XYZ file of C-alpha atoms in Angstrom:
723
model
C -0.175 0.098 0.131
C 1.606 3.497 -0.540
C 0.739 6.566 1.329
C 1.233 9.902 0.485
C 0.901 12.799 3.285
C 0.581 16.082 3.263
C 3.269 18.522 4.169
C 3.364 18.535 7.647
C 4.741 17.103 11.098
C 4.554 12.734 10.343
C 3.177 13.165 13.513
C -0.207 13.803 12.633
C 0.113 9.590 10.858
C 1.649 8.066 13.399
C 0.673 8.501 17.668
C 1.909 7.194 20.459
C -0.455 6.464 23.343
C 2.271 4.529 25.423
C 2.929 7.560 27.427
C 0.903 7.855 29.781
C 1.501 9.978 33.270
C -0.025 10.977 36.068
C -1.233 14.143 37.469
C 1.729 16.968 38.438
C -0.124 16.603 41.766
C 0.369 13.492 42.190
C 3.737 13.614 42.908
C 3.173 15.714 46.461
C 0.580 12.975 47.519
C 2.936 10.526 47.157
C 5.862 11.761 48.608
C 3.354 12.903 51.347
C 2.620 9.040 51.937
C 6.281 8.506 51.837
C 6.944 10.518 54.410
C 4.065 10.154 56.597
C 5.606 6.404 56.523
C 8.233 7.063 57.936
C 7.973 9.120 60.325
C 5.247 6.387 61.678
C 7.763 3.763 62.086
C 10.372 5.457 63.882
C 7.372 7.195 66.353
C 6.512 4.031 67.184
C 10.489 2.478 67.036
C 11.324 4.966 69.847
C 8.097 3.673 71.707
C 9.032 -0.231 71.100
C 13.140 0.634 71.814
C 11.993 2.503 75.531
C 9.902 -0.409 76.230
C 13.375 -2.973 75.260
C 16.019 -1.148 77.352
C 19.691 -0.217 76.323
C 21.213 -3.997 74.977
C 18.142 -5.212 72.812
C 17.618 -1.423 71.473
C 21.712 -1.825 70.555
C 21.889 -5.625 69.550
C 18.604 -4.202 67.270
C 20.885 -1.400 65.848
C 23.353 -3.799 65.348
C 21.132 -6.296 63.396
C 19.182 -3.876 61.644
C 23.162 -1.645 60.082
C 23.872 -5.971 58.982
C 21.001 -6.086 57.386
C 20.531 -2.714 56.446
C 24.265 -2.496 54.466
C 23.185 -7.222 53.304
C 19.984 -5.838 51.297
C 22.007 -2.673 49.423
C 24.816 -4.280 48.531
C 23.361 -7.967 47.158
C 19.957 -8.993 47.661
C 18.613 -5.689 46.435
C 20.816 -5.535 43.027
C 19.596 -9.129 42.838
C 16.356 -7.951 43.033
C 16.635 -5.026 40.839
C 17.978 -7.303 37.574
C 16.153 -10.696 38.092
C 13.072 -8.106 38.393
C 13.905 -5.788 35.364
C 15.469 -9.025 33.002
C 11.514 -11.022 33.409
C 9.574 -8.303 33.588
C 11.362 -6.933 30.539
C 11.192 -10.377 29.162
C 7.307 -10.450 29.344
C 6.702 -6.887 28.002
C 9.596 -6.275 25.565
C 7.063 -6.112 22.894
C 4.769 -4.036 24.384
C 5.872 -0.382 23.586
C 5.557 -1.618 20.108
C 1.886 -2.599 19.613
C 1.262 0.456 21.375
C 2.371 2.705 18.126
C -1.429 3.340 16.100
C -1.451 5.304 13.039
C -4.109 8.264 12.231
C -6.987 5.696 10.939
C -9.470 8.816 8.933
C -6.108 9.995 6.955
C -5.822 6.351 5.768
C -9.565 6.165 4.758
C -8.949 8.581 3.189
C -5.547 7.659 1.640
C -7.563 4.423 0.765
C -10.419 6.158 -1.356
C -7.909 8.458 -3.120
C -5.872 5.329 -4.517
C -9.407 3.366 -5.386
C -10.345 7.133 -7.665
C -7.438 6.601 -9.739
C -6.158 3.435 -9.592
C -3.392 3.440 -12.911
C -1.280 6.728 -11.031
C -1.561 4.219 -8.179
C 0.076 1.692 -10.147
C 2.843 3.997 -11.882
C 3.752 5.288 -8.601
C 4.475 1.308 -7.298
C 5.975 0.594 -10.794
C 8.598 3.837 -10.671
C 9.665 2.951 -6.518
C 13.181 3.150 -6.674
C 13.978 0.840 -3.496
C 14.519 -3.110 -4.711
C 13.647 -5.939 -2.767
C 16.060 -7.775 -0.128
C 18.018 -10.434 -1.960
C 17.092 -14.029 -0.858
C 20.467 -14.794 0.757
C 19.976 -11.787 3.014
C 16.294 -13.288 4.184
C 17.887 -16.797 4.236
C 20.453 -15.233 6.672
C 18.481 -13.386 8.809
C 15.995 -16.015 8.829
C 18.693 -17.909 10.023
C 19.969 -15.410 12.146
C 15.587 -14.939 13.892
C 15.648 -18.774 14.059
C 18.710 -19.068 16.269
C 17.869 -16.286 18.551
C 14.712 -18.028 19.340
C 16.566 -22.108 19.681
C 18.787 -19.971 22.004
C 16.087 -18.240 24.352
C 14.379 -22.109 24.213
C 17.444 -23.562 25.916
C 18.439 -20.570 27.965
C 14.419 -21.324 29.639
C 14.992 -24.615 29.187
C 18.355 -24.463 31.408
C 16.538 -22.156 33.682
C 13.052 -24.342 34.765
C 15.494 -27.563 34.859
C 17.438 -26.032 37.380
C 14.544 -24.679 39.387
C 13.759 -28.200 39.231
C 16.513 -29.956 40.105
C 17.465 -27.545 42.964
C 13.316 -28.045 44.540
C 13.681 -32.005 43.855
C 16.708 -32.397 46.028
C 15.496 -30.245 48.346
C 12.678 -33.143 48.705
C 15.338 -35.332 49.176
C 17.381 -33.791 52.016
C 14.286 -33.313 54.240
C 14.081 -37.567 54.405
C 17.926 -37.453 55.724
C 19.647 -35.464 58.776
C 23.268 -35.057 58.990
C 22.239 -34.845 62.711
C 21.248 -38.868 61.951
C 24.653 -39.968 62.496
C 25.244 -37.735 65.683
C 22.458 -40.196 66.720
C 23.969 -43.634 65.131
C 27.031 -42.853 66.767
C 25.673 -41.801 70.384
C 23.919 -45.319 70.341
C 26.197 -47.112 68.893
C 28.624 -45.705 72.101
C 26.086 -46.488 74.326
C 25.511 -50.370 73.527
C 27.890 -51.304 71.201
C 31.638 -49.738 71.070
C 33.868 -51.144 74.354
C 35.046 -47.990 75.027
C 32.766 -46.156 76.399
C 32.039 -45.345 79.812
C 29.611 -48.411 81.100
C 26.666 -49.290 82.668
C 25.167 -49.999 85.482
C 28.832 -50.887 86.489
C 28.605 -53.097 83.254
C 31.899 -53.280 80.999
C 30.411 -54.857 78.678
C 29.165 -54.189 75.494
C 27.623 -55.858 72.390
C 31.130 -56.475 70.333
C 32.115 -58.404 72.877
C 29.538 -60.921 72.543
C 30.829 -64.244 71.741
C 28.879 -66.664 73.256
C 25.205 -66.581 74.040
C 26.598 -66.556 77.738
C 27.568 -63.271 76.417
C 24.868 -62.480 74.812
C 22.172 -62.746 78.221
C 25.034 -61.255 80.742
C 24.737 -58.229 77.981
C 21.229 -57.987 77.608
C 20.528 -58.038 81.504
C 23.636 -56.362 82.536
C 23.324 -53.483 79.329
C 20.722 -53.141 77.400
C 17.906 -53.744 79.768
C 19.493 -50.825 82.686
C 19.987 -48.528 79.565
C 16.073 -49.032 78.523
C 14.899 -48.952 81.931
C 16.214 -46.800 83.874
C 15.472 -46.195 87.309
C 17.613 -43.380 89.123
C 19.689 -40.011 87.701
C 23.104 -39.738 86.973
C 23.606 -37.827 91.097
C 21.434 -41.159 92.472
C 17.723 -39.939 92.807
C 15.248 -41.617 91.684
C 13.654 -41.038 88.364
C 9.819 -39.914 88.121
C 7.289 -42.445 86.838
C 7.151 -39.372 83.457
C 11.593 -39.395 83.083
C 11.272 -43.440 83.350
C 9.806 -43.070 79.557
C 13.188 -42.642 78.328
C 16.352 -44.222 77.931
C 19.433 -43.740 80.217
C 20.079 -40.829 78.388
C 17.406 -38.946 79.212
C 16.765 -38.006 75.578
C 15.809 -40.252 73.492
C 12.040 -41.836 74.349
C 11.212 -45.549 74.830
C 8.610 -45.889 71.944
C 7.733 -49.639 73.611
C 9.231 -52.066 74.683
C 12.371 -54.535 73.442
C 11.940 -58.203 72.358
C 13.537 -61.602 71.711
C 13.359 -63.069 68.030
C 15.354 -66.449 67.689
C 15.193 -68.906 64.123
C 15.930 -71.694 63.865
C 17.099 -74.579 61.932
C 15.412 -78.468 61.311
C 17.069 -81.257 62.279
C 18.002 -83.301 60.069
C 20.160 -86.555 58.813
C 24.275 -86.090 59.537
C 25.765 -86.269 55.525
C 28.413 -88.970 56.879
C 27.954 -91.615 60.034
C 31.070 -91.258 61.979
C 31.690 -93.280 65.753
C 28.445 -93.705 66.498
C 24.604 -91.674 65.489
C 25.102 -88.431 65.862
C 22.743 -85.222 65.506
C 22.803 -82.512 63.193
C 20.715 -79.811 62.201
C 22.173 -77.540 58.885
C 22.059 -74.093 57.971
C 19.895 -72.060 58.486
C 17.478 -71.861 55.310
C 14.016 -69.981 54.499
C 12.498 -72.575 53.230
C 13.458 -75.054 56.133
C 12.927 -73.356 58.841
C 11.759 -74.929 62.066
C 8.107 -73.347 62.472
C 6.581 -75.651 65.002
C 5.135 -74.990 68.098
C 6.544 -76.372 71.426
C 6.420 -76.147 75.203
C 8.245 -74.690 77.872
C 11.915 -75.212 77.972
C 11.716 -77.239 74.061
C 9.086 -79.561 74.855
C 7.272 -81.539 72.383
C 3.725 -81.199 72.701
C 1.168 -81.684 74.668
C 2.403 -79.446 77.358
C 1.264 -79.337 80.813
C -1.747 -77.923 82.164
C -1.933 -74.509 83.522
C 2.366 -74.203 82.194
C 0.618 -70.457 80.725
C -0.328 -69.143 84.022
C 2.414 -69.314 86.108
C 4.950 -69.410 83.211
C 6.075 -66.018 81.867
C 7.430 -67.267 78.777
C 4.868 -69.201 77.654
C 4.424 -67.538 74.214
C 8.166 -67.077 73.367
C 7.972 -71.613 73.019
C 5.723 -70.739 70.181
C 6.189 -69.765 66.204
C 5.026 -66.378 64.769
C 4.164 -65.999 61.682
C 5.620 -63.102 59.510
C 2.809 -61.515 58.430
C 1.342 -61.253 61.568
C 3.862 -59.075 63.232
C 4.759 -56.891 59.965
C 8.118 -59.025 59.418
C 10.806 -58.605 57.001
C 13.720 -60.710 55.812
C 16.647 -59.203 56.908
C 20.360 -60.119 55.306
C 22.996 -61.097 58.180
C 26.728 -61.337 57.880
C 26.416 -65.695 57.179
C 22.818 -65.358 55.848
C 19.078 -64.104 55.007
C 16.820 -64.939 57.821
C 12.847 -64.657 57.790
C 10.792 -62.109 59.271
C 9.066 -64.201 61.358
C 10.067 -66.654 64.911
C 9.861 -67.408 68.291
C 9.314 -64.354 70.249
C 9.722 -63.382 73.727
C 8.703 -59.992 74.694
C 9.455 -57.801 77.573
C 7.448 -55.237 79.034
C 7.878 -51.733 80.317
C 9.402 -52.465 83.366
C 12.810 -53.185 84.551
C 11.765 -55.624 87.323
C 9.689 -58.076 85.042
C 12.310 -57.645 82.121
C 14.570 -59.313 84.416
C 12.172 -62.375 84.772
C 12.097 -62.631 81.584
C 15.336 -63.177 80.680
C 15.908 -65.559 83.405
C 13.219 -67.523 83.153
C 15.109 -67.744 79.222
C 17.833 -68.606 80.885
C 16.998 -70.944 82.826
C 14.848 -73.112 80.028
C 18.187 -73.127 77.761
C 15.917 -70.428 75.379
C 19.198 -70.351 73.011
C 20.090 -73.801 71.991
C 22.097 -76.218 69.430
C 19.062 -74.921 66.768
C 18.800 -71.712 67.556
C 20.998 -69.977 64.232
C 19.585 -66.318 64.883
C 18.644 -64.191 67.385
C 17.113 -60.104 67.262
C 17.114 -58.141 69.747
C 14.711 -55.352 68.741
C 13.230 -52.400 70.382
C 12.676 -48.371 68.467
C 12.953 -45.020 70.194
C 11.974 -41.954 69.549
C 14.355 -38.252 69.658
C 12.371 -35.953 70.530
C 14.615 -33.496 69.540
C 15.135 -33.756 65.928
C 11.537 -36.006 65.917
C 13.589 -39.043 64.463
C 12.417 -42.715 65.186
C 15.308 -45.348 65.630
C 14.561 -48.620 65.297
C 17.360 -50.631 67.197
C 18.508 -54.047 65.987
C 20.407 -56.198 67.674
C 21.844 -59.697 65.248
C 23.173 -62.369 66.333
C 23.922 -64.940 64.463
C 25.177 -68.209 66.058
C 25.823 -70.972 62.104
C 26.271 -74.289 62.264
C 30.296 -74.027 62.330
C 29.875 -72.793 66.006
C 31.063 -69.167 67.515
C 29.132 -66.682 67.437
C 28.615 -63.242 64.435
C 27.242 -60.167 66.170
C 26.192 -56.918 63.367
C 24.148 -53.545 64.493
C 21.732 -52.791 62.202
C 20.294 -48.821 63.169
C 17.943 -47.297 60.948
C 16.925 -43.329 61.441
C 13.587 -42.496 59.657
C 11.210 -39.599 60.340
C 7.230 -40.241 59.388
C 6.304 -37.259 59.972
C 7.978 -34.934 57.648
C 5.034 -32.424 57.432
C 6.182 -30.338 60.910
C 7.088 -26.842 61.860
C 8.072 -23.900 58.861
C 10.639 -26.264 57.115
C 7.608 -29.021 56.491
C 5.217 -26.884 55.333
C 8.369 -26.024 52.799
C 9.281 -29.413 51.747
C 5.477 -30.637 51.360
C 4.788 -27.451 49.149
C 8.216 -28.286 47.073
C 6.809 -32.326 46.937
C 3.609 -30.864 45.425
C 5.543 -29.329 42.432
C 7.337 -32.096 42.083
C 4.740 -33.498 41.846
C 3.075 -31.043 39.024
C 6.533 -31.123 37.476
C 6.382 -34.950 36.510
C 2.980 -34.861 35.441
C 4.090 -32.009 32.582
C 7.208 -33.690 32.303
C 5.249 -37.026 31.666
C 2.098 -35.292 29.043
C 4.931 -33.998 27.325
C 7.213 -37.086 26.498
C 3.437 -39.268 26.014
C 3.282 -36.191 22.945
C 6.276 -36.635 21.489
C 6.400 -40.717 21.829
C 2.678 -40.000 19.905
C 3.902 -38.139 17.434
C 7.298 -39.958 16.315
C 6.453 -43.374 17.251
C 9.336 -46.576 18.220
C 12.189 -43.413 16.791
C 12.637 -41.797 20.978
C 14.126 -45.210 21.772
C 16.986 -45.378 19.434
C 17.876 -41.740 21.410
C 19.667 -42.545 24.663
C 18.524 -38.837 26.644
C 14.478 -40.389 25.949
C 15.186 -43.787 27.524
C 16.247 -41.713 30.354
C 12.926 -39.490 30.262
C 10.794 -42.352 30.330
C 13.387 -43.857 33.257
C 13.147 -40.922 35.974
C 8.970 -40.756 35.242
C 8.794 -44.835 35.616
C 11.119 -44.329 38.989
C 9.059 -41.087 39.839
C 5.450 -43.503 39.876
C 7.206 -46.034 42.064
C 8.264 -43.563 44.368
C 4.903 -41.737 44.351
C 3.276 -45.093 45.041
C 6.009 -46.278 47.897
C 5.891 -43.082 49.410
C 1.807 -43.172 49.758
C 2.550 -47.291 50.661
C 4.863 -45.276 53.659
C 1.989 -42.617 54.725
C -0.209 -45.568 55.358
C 1.473 -48.002 57.127
C 2.784 -45.066 58.980
C -0.541 -44.547 60.583
C -0.802 -47.871 61.251
C 1.996 -48.282 62.993
C 1.620 -45.498 65.618
C -2.648 -45.855 66.125
C -1.306 -49.467 66.872
C 0.966 -48.138 69.389
C -1.591 -45.659 70.939
C -4.138 -49.276 71.185
C -1.569 -51.138 72.694
C 1.320 -49.126 74.178
C 2.701 -51.782 75.965
C 3.174 -54.188 73.583
C 5.943 -54.371 71.153
C 5.027 -52.207 67.058
C 7.173 -53.348 64.587
C 8.594 -50.604 62.941
C 11.734 -52.632 61.231
C 8.639 -52.517 57.714
C 8.500 -48.665 57.894
C 12.038 -48.853 57.910
C 13.323 -51.296 55.697
C 10.375 -49.022 53.279
C 11.585 -45.355 54.050
C 15.204 -47.106 53.388
C 13.832 -48.407 49.994
C 11.941 -45.257 48.627
C 15.832 -43.239 49.654
C 17.236 -45.531 47.145
C 14.559 -45.217 44.348
C 15.121 -41.415 45.466
C 18.603 -40.898 45.061
C 18.422 -43.165 41.585
C 16.126 -40.711 40.812
C 18.480 -37.920 42.089
C 21.561 -39.739 40.305
C 19.271 -39.775 36.405
C 18.070 -36.195 36.813
C 21.577 -34.477 37.598
C 23.047 -36.697 34.671
C 20.220 -35.042 32.425
C 21.674 -31.482 32.536
C 24.317 -33.080 29.800
C 21.579 -33.228 27.529
C 21.299 -29.831 27.883
C 24.477 -29.145 28.454
C 25.208 -30.712 25.199
C 25.405 -27.602 23.132
C 28.255 -26.260 24.805
C 31.471 -27.446 23.035
C 33.639 -29.253 25.815
C 30.409 -31.825 26.349
C 30.440 -32.179 23.051
C 34.230 -33.183 22.377
C 33.759 -35.592 25.128
C 30.514 -36.892 23.516
C 32.711 -37.693 20.469
C 35.929 -38.612 21.955
C 33.101 -41.662 24.164
C 31.652 -41.579 19.962
C 34.795 -42.346 17.945
C 35.896 -45.140 20.607
C 33.561 -46.925 22.389
C 34.099 -50.249 19.824
C 37.794 -50.062 21.598
C 37.232 -49.452 24.774
C 34.734 -52.247 24.692
C 38.050 -54.619 23.992
C 39.723 -53.141 26.378
C 37.311 -53.430 29.286
C 36.242 -57.310 28.131
C 40.207 -57.801 28.336
C 40.136 -55.854 31.630
C 37.186 -57.885 33.301
C 38.623 -61.170 32.451
C 41.833 -60.665 33.830
C 40.473 -59.318 37.143
C 38.121 -62.135 37.237
C 40.784 -64.374 36.968
C 42.730 -63.239 39.973
C 39.403 -62.608 41.860
C 38.892 -66.857 41.714
C 42.419 -66.898 42.759
C 42.058 -65.235 45.464
C 39.504 -66.292 47.129
C 40.825 -70.259 46.131
C 44.266 -69.593 47.816
C 43.270 -67.043 50.739
C 39.821 -67.648 51.398
C 40.760 -70.335 53.717
C 43.033 -67.806 56.075
C 41.632 -63.652 54.942
C 38.342 -62.384 55.722
C 39.301 -60.056 52.993
C 38.930 -63.318 49.924
C 36.234 -65.363 52.241
C 34.047 -65.400 48.814
C 34.342 -64.290 45.856
C 32.516 -61.260 46.094
C 34.224 -60.001 49.203
C 37.435 -60.532 46.624
C 36.045 -58.734 43.949
C 35.389 -55.820 46.779
C 38.900 -55.999 47.861
C 40.499 -55.706 44.219
C 38.840 -52.895 43.860
C 40.486 -51.000 46.936
C 43.635 -52.419 45.551
C 43.513 -50.597 42.591
C 42.029 -46.703 44.437
C 45.476 -47.278 46.378
C 43.742 -49.135 49.410
C 44.961 -51.776 50.127
C 46.031 -53.685 53.052
C 49.017 -56.400 51.944
C 50.172 -56.997 55.792
C 47.691 -59.421 55.947
C 48.116 -61.588 52.587
C 52.046 -61.485 52.856
C 51.288 -62.523 56.732
C 49.519 -65.678 55.850
C 51.530 -66.335 52.616
C 54.484 -64.473 52.601
C 55.970 -66.331 48.507
C 52.828 -66.422 47.011
C 50.633 -63.805 48.255
C 53.695 -61.463 46.973
C 53.590 -62.602 44.160
C 49.920 -62.646 43.269
C 50.331 -58.924 44.495
C 53.019 -58.207 42.163
C 51.345 -59.978 38.742
C 48.433 -57.930 39.779
C 49.429 -54.801 39.785
C 52.211 -55.703 36.009
C 49.274 -57.029 34.734
C 45.913 -55.637 35.793
C 47.148 -51.709 37.028
C 50.476 -51.792 34.830
C 49.657 -53.112 30.689
C 45.761 -52.949 30.725
C 45.206 -49.240 32.580
C 47.948 -48.068 29.943
C 46.109 -49.432 26.751
C 42.707 -48.424 28.530
C 44.900 -44.163 28.388
C 46.279 -45.067 25.213
C 42.936 -45.666 23.653
C 41.384 -42.029 24.679
C 44.553 -40.436 24.267
C 43.999 -41.148 20.624
C 40.295 -39.995 20.675
C 41.339 -37.038 21.518
C 43.671 -36.764 19.074
C 41.077 -36.941 16.507
C 38.479 -34.860 18.187
C 40.867 -31.863 18.479
C 41.742 -32.598 14.858
C 37.836 -32.210 13.562
C 36.715 -30.259 16.227
C 33.020 -29.950 17.556
C 31.547 -26.585 17.481
C 28.389 -25.452 18.501
C 26.329 -23.038 17.763
C 24.235 -22.985 20.701
C 27.188 -22.766 23.715
C 26.063 -21.926 26.893
C 27.990 -18.850 27.601
C 26.649 -17.564 24.460
C 23.241 -18.263 25.148
C 23.161 -16.570 28.197
C 24.904 -13.271 26.897
C 22.094 -13.125 24.385
C 19.382 -14.035 26.370
C 20.908 -11.167 28.595
C 21.869 -8.644 26.418
C 18.310 -8.578 24.394
C 17.146 -8.554 28.269
C 18.833 -5.331 29.412
C 19.669 -3.417 25.876
C 15.591 -3.424 26.107
C 14.942 -2.074 28.623
C 17.906 0.816 28.494
C 16.499 1.680 24.900
C 13.005 1.727 26.382
C 14.372 4.182 29.730
C 15.857 6.253 26.903
C 13.671 6.800 24.087
C 10.757 6.795 22.568
C 8.782 5.198 19.756
C 8.643 8.028 17.674
C 11.874 9.159 18.468
C 12.856 5.492 17.398
C 11.184 6.066 14.621
C 12.868 9.193 14.212
C 16.457 7.823 14.403
C 15.558 4.951 11.638
C 18.387 5.473 8.834
C 15.082 6.022 6.561
C 13.437 8.119 8.402
C 13.515 11.407 6.526
C 11.620 14.325 8.980
C 8.400 16.158 7.149
C 9.017 18.947 8.187
C 12.038 19.534 5.265
C 10.453 18.499 2.237
C 7.566 16.796 1.194
C 7.150 13.230 1.268
C 6.191 9.688 -0.335
C 6.256 6.859 1.398
C 6.153 4.119 -0.857
C 5.893 0.609 0.923
C 6.593 -0.955 4.017
C 9.953 -3.558 4.038
C 10.922 -5.756 8.121
C 14.238 -4.851 8.893
C 16.465 -7.527 10.734
C 15.350 -5.158 13.787
C 11.755 -3.419 13.384
C 10.370 -1.947 10.983
C 10.793 0.728 8.905
C 8.657 2.649 6.333
C 10.940 3.220 2.631
C 10.124 6.737 2.062
C 10.259 8.348 -1.827
C 10.771 12.511 -1.381
C 9.134 14.817 -3.479
C 12.285 16.850 -4.300
C 15.658 16.610 -3.867
C 17.427 15.981 -1.187
C 21.116 17.887 0.297
C 24.056 16.548 -1.168
C 25.914 16.510 1.863
C 23.395 15.175 4.860
C 24.698 13.391 7.611
C 23.427 9.894 8.239
C 21.541 9.352 12.161
C 22.418 6.657 14.167
C 20.580 3.687 14.835
C 19.296 2.614 18.245
C 18.900 -1.473 18.444
C 16.405 -2.784 20.171
């Protein structure tokens, strides 16, 4: 369309209604409000300081100046920059959309052209401005697409980092660094032998080497710890303080219990000097599940035995389903969740009587394979439950294998302000994963099986699956916690099993750890536009086949050394007692954490030869081959460098220049001034002009002007402002 204006100012044709200001008197009102707010807050501050006194007022004044300086130097600049970038990005094109043309003049010009179409066509034909070349248009289009892609990458990176930060908050809320102190404190009280004694006994759990030691430890150490009677100064504790254990910090959630698992009698494999009674190793599928009378006598029992005997229930088998039990893996074997249970009560004297009864009737005998000593504590100060298990294994070879399981967990997550923050973070994570799942579903509908060919899409689908599994486990944990706490509220003098909750919480955190690992690794997908990351990927892609060959050779030699070490040193050293432990020992040797003194002391000649050839073949030859292979790949990639169009630095710098540059241009010039400063703008005050067309320049829309009179020969070229 060709627009021909009369002689006059161009401002008649183009108007900018984006400039809006309040009346002049509003400035006085604003300053009055500010002054009134300052004097009002100062007045009340003086009144409060008179009530506080000198010391508190000085402390408040010091805190005020510190926060004031912090706000000026750090907080406020960051807020200003962040808000300016966000608002400029949202409303960056608002000013351009507010430019309006005079509709009456446009209508009159349109009627004029319709009345004389021949002159209109001649004007268009005489236009001297040629259109842009195809190469220029293609270059501008490519730059535009590149800028949009960079903005998309930057937004994706920012949103993903926010999502990852929220996910970190949720995951770390399930773990507390103070839990190690809780575990260490309980170990010092009950397990470690170099700590101070309780109740005049020096026997600790790590000194238990027989069933007699186990009875003595329970009687002299564990029961006085769980059921304290006297304070440290010798005063007798009150009833409400006896609900806590000896440290007066941890609350005892119900009594403790002993759970025994037994092996079945089987015929001996070989007869030697007569007939013997043999009991095989323990197995969940072949455990003893018969009911007995007191002292492991076969049924029927003596009438009235359950009345005068405190431990009559301890000789009956209880299924794992009835007590919410789960299998537990010890150092020697894996044990079921049921067994023969001896429950203690929340009383010092009766607990001693129950233990004496068990010792009197030989509750622990030759068929015993494992004794679980279990109880639950609640740390009031840290809001954490601690389920403690002392596992004493009696293998078929004789002796005792003692181990300790201390599992802190926090069933009540959403307590206080921090709990509410975690709850909000969980909702944000759930919404984010739902949106992410819908996005991936749309991609799957669009591309189908092609998605499985790309590594990052497989990672995304795996993250989604793990997220939904973790959500189901989270709901299951919440249900189990409510059931257990309801059971404890109804039967406070009975043992309530929290082992399944602790195990479920541990499994939930394992899934959460895998999610954190994969989502953190996925940052490389966003950073893959970086040149360094691309080079790293290209090195692995070039040398993948050679690296696989080196890895196969490494595994073969490694397995050979593992089996050799187990067969030769497994009888003497714990570090080679089975194949799995032998493999971990050699991994430690690879990273430099070796224990060769025991190896040399057991087999002086063969041990030295074994370790020498292990270092020679595995560390020197094979590791050197792998390093050489990687060096070849690095050399190839450096000869053909991978240039990334969207470097992370370029993305951030471009986004920043666009945002900040637009702010400066918007604040310094109006829309009309930007039009006047354009290189193709010519003022109508100097001569008559005709607008013969409009084209889109690289940064803004520019009118093509055809003057009706000759221009001066020497004219200073106006500067140009980029948005």
